[in-house]
PDB file of C-alpha atoms in Angstrom:
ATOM      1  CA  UNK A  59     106.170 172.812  71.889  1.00 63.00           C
ATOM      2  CA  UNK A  60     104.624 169.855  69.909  1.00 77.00           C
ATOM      3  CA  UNK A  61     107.312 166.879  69.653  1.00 78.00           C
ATOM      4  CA  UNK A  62     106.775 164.801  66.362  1.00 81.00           C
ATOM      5  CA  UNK A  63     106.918 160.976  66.536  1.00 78.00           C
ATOM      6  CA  UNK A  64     110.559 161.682  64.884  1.00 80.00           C
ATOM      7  CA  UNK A  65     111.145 164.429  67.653  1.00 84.00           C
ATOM      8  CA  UNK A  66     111.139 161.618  70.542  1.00 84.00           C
ATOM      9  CA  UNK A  67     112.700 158.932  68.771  1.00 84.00           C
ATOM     10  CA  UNK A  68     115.200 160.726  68.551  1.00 85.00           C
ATOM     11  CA  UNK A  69     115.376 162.300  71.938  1.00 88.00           C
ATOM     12  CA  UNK A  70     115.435 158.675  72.935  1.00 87.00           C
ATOM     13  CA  UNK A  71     118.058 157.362  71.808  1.00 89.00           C
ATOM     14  CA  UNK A  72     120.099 160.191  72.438  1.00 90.00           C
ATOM     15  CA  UNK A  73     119.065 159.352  76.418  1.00 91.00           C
ATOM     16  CA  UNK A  74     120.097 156.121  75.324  1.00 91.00           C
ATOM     17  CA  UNK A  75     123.316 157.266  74.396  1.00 92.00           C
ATOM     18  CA  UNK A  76     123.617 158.749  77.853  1.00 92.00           C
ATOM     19  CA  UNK A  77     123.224 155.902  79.740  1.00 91.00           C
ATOM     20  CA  UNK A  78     125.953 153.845  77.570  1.00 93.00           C
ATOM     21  CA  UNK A  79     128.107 156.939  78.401  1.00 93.00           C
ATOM     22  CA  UNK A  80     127.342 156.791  82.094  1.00 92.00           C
ATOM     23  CA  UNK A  81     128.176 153.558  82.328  1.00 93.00           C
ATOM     24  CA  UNK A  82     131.205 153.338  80.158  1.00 92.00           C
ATOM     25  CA  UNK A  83     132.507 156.072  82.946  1.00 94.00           C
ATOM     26  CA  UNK A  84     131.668 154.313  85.385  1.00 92.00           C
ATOM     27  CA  UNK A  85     133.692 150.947  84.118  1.00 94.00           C
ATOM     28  CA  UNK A  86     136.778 153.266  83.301  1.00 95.00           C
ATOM     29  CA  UNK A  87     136.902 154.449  86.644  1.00 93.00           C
ATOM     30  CA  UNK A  88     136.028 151.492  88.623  1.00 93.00           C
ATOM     31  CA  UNK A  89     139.720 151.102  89.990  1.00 95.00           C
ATOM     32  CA  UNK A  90     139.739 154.611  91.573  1.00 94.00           C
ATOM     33  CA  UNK A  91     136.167 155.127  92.617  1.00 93.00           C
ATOM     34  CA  UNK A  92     134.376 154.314  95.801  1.00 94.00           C
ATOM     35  CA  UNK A  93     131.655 151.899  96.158  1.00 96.00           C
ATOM     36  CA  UNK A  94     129.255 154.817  96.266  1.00 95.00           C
ATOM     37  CA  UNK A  95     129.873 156.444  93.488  1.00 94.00           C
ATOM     38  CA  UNK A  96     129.643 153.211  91.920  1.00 93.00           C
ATOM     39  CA  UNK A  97     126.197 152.172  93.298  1.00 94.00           C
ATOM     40  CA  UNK A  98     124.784 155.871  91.986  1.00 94.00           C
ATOM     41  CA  UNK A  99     125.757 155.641  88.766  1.00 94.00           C
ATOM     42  CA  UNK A 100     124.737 152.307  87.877  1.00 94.00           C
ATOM     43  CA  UNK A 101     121.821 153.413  90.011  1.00 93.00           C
ATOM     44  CA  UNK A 102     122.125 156.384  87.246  1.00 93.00           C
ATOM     45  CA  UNK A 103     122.648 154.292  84.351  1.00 92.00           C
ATOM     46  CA  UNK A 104     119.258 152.119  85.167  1.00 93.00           C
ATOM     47  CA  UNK A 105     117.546 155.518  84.816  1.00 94.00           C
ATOM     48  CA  UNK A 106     117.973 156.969  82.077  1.00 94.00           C
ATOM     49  CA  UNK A 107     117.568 153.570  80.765  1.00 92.00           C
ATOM     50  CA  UNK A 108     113.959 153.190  82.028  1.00 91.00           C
ATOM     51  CA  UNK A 109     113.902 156.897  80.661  1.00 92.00           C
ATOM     52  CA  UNK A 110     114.660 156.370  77.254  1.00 90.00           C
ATOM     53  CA  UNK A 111     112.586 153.740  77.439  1.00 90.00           C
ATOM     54  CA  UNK A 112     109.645 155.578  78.033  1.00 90.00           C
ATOM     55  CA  UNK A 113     109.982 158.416  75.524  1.00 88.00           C
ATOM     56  CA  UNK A 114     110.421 155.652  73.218  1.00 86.00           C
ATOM     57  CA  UNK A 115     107.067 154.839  73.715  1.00 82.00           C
ATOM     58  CA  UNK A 116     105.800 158.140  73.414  1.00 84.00           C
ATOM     59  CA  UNK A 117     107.403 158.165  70.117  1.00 81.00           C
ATOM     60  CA  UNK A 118     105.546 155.017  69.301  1.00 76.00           C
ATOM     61  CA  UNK A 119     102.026 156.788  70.904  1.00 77.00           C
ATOM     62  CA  UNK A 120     102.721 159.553  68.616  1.00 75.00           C
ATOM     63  CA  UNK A 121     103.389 157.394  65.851  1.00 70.00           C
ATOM     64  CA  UNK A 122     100.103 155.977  66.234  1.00 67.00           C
ATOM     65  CA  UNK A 123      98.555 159.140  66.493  1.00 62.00           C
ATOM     66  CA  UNK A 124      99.428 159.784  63.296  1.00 58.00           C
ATOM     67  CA  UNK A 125      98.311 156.573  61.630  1.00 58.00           C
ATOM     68  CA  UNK A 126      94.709 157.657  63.000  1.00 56.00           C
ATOM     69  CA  UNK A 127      94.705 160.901  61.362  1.00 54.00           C
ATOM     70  CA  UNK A 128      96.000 159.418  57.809  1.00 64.00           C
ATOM     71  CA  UNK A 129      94.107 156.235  57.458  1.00 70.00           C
ATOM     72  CA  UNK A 130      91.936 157.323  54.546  1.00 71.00           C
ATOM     73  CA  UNK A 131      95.462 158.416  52.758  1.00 76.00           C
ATOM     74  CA  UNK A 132      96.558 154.568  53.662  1.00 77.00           C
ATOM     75  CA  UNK A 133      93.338 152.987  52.365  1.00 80.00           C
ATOM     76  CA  UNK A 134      93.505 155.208  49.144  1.00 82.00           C
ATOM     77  CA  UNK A 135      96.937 153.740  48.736  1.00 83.00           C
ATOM     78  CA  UNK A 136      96.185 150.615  48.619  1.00 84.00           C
ATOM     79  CA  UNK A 137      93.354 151.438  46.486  1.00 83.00           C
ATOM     80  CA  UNK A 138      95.119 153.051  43.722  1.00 88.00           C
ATOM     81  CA  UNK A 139      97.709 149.954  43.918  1.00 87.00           C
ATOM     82  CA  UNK A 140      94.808 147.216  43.559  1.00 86.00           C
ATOM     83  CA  UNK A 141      94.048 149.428  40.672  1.00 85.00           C
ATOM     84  CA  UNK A 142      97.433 149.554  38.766  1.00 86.00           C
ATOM     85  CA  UNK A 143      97.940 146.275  39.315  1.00 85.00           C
ATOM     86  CA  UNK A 144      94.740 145.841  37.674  1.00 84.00           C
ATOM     87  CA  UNK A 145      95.924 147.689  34.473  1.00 85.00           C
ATOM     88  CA  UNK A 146      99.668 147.156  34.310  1.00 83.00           C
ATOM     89  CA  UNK A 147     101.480 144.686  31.921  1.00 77.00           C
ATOM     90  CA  UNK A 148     104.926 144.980  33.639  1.00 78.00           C
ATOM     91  CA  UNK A 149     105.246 142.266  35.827  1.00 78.00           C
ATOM     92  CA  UNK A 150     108.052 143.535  37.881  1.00 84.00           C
ATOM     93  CA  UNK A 151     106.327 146.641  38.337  1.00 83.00           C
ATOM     94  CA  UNK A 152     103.341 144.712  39.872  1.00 83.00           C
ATOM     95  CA  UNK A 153     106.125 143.084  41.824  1.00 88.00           C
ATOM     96  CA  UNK A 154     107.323 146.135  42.832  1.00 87.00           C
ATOM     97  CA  UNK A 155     104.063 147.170  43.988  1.00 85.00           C
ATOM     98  CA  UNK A 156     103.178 143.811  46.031  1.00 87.00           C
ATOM     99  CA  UNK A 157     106.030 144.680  48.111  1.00 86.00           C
ATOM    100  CA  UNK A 158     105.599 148.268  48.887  1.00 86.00           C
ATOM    101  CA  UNK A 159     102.065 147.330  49.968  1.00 86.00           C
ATOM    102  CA  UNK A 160     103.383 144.604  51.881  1.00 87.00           C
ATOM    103  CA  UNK A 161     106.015 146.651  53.512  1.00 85.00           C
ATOM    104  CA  UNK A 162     103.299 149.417  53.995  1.00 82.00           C
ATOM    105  CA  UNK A 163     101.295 146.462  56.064  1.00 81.00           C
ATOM    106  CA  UNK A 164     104.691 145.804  58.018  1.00 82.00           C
ATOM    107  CA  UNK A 165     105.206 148.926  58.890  1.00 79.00           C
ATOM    108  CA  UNK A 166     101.361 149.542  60.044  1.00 75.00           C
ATOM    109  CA  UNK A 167     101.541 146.008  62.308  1.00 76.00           C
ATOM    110  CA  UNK A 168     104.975 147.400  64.041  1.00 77.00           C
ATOM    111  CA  UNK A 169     104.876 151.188  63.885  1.00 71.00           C
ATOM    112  CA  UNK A 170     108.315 152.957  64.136  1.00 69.00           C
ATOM    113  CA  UNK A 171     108.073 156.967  63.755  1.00 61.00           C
ATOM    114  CA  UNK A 172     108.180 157.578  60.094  1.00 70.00           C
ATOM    115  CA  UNK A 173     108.415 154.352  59.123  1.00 77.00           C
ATOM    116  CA  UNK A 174     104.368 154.050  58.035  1.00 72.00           C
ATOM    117  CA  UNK A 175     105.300 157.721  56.099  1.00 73.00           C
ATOM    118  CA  UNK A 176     108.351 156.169  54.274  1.00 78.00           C
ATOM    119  CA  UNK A 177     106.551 153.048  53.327  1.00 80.00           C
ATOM    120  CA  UNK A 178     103.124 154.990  51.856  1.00 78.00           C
ATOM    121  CA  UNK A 179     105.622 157.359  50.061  1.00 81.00           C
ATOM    122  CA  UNK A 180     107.907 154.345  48.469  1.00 84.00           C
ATOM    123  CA  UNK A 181     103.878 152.503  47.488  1.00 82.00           C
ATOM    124  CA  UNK A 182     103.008 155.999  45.600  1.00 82.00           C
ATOM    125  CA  UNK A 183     106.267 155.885  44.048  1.00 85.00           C
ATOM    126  CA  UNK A 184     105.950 152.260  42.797  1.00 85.00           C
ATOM    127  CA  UNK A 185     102.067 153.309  41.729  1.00 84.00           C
ATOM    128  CA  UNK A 186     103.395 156.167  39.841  1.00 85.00           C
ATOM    129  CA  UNK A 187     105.954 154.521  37.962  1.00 85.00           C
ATOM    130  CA  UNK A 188     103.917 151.493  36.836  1.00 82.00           C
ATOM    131  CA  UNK A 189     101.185 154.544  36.108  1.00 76.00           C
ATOM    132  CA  UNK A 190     103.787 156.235  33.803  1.00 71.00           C
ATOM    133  CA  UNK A 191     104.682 152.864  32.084  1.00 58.00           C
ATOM    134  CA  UNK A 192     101.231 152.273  31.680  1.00 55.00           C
ATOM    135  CA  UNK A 193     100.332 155.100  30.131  1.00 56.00           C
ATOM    136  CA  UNK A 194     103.206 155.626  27.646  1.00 54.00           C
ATOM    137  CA  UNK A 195     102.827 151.680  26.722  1.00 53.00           C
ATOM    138  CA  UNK A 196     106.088 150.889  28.156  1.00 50.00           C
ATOM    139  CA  UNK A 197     106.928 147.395  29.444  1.00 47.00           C
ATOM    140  CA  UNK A 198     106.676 144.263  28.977  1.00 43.00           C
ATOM    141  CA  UNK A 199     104.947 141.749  30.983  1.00 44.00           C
ATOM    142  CA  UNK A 200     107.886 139.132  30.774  1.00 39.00           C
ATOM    143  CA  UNK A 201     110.061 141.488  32.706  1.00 37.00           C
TER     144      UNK A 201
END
């Protein structure tokens, strides 16, 4: 089975969600358990901790992974928005732009699994609505 970046986020913080739960049994049931019991699951709890932990960053790996296979699609991205902003009247749809590319750079400096995928999808949205303004002679550049 191939796990997606998504796949093992996921997976993570639902080990995440474990350990929270181990622990929060292990707090309600201080009073009547031994010292033992106690020891293994915070011993437990420290774990799947360090487990979750660890997928997480194979989520991240993966992430990464698929940054290398779509960095012409990023590049062309930011291509095509160096070129509407070159040929768009509408400020706040520059504006709009600026910050998708922006938040396509954040996302590229501190990878989270499909956050680089979100961002490049919101930038050709913001292209392709300053394209369609652009072409029907919408907007003004006072906006």
């Amino acid at each position: 089975m191939q796990w997606t970046a998504l796949d093992l986020k996921n997976l993570a913080a639902a080990v995440d969600d474990t350990a929270d739960a181990v622990m929060d049994l292990r707090n309600r049931n201080a009073a009547t358990s031994t010292q033992e019991e106690k020891d293994r699951l915070t011993t437990l709890f420290g774990q799947l901790v360090s487990a979750g932990e660890e997928i997480e960053n194979k989520a991240l790996q993966a992430a990464e992974v698929d940054i290398e296979g779509a960095v012409a699609d990023l590049q062309n991205g930011v291509h095509d928005a160096n070129h509407a902003l070159k040929v768009i009247a509408n400020v706040q749809k520059g504006v709009t732009i600026g910050v998708a590319v922006f938040g396509l750079a954040s996302s590229i400096l501190h990878p989270t699994p499909g956050g680089i995928a979100s961002s490049l999808n919101t930038l050709v949205g913001a292209i392709a609505s300053a394209s369609t303004t652009a072409a029907t002679g919408g907007g003004s550049g006072t906006s």
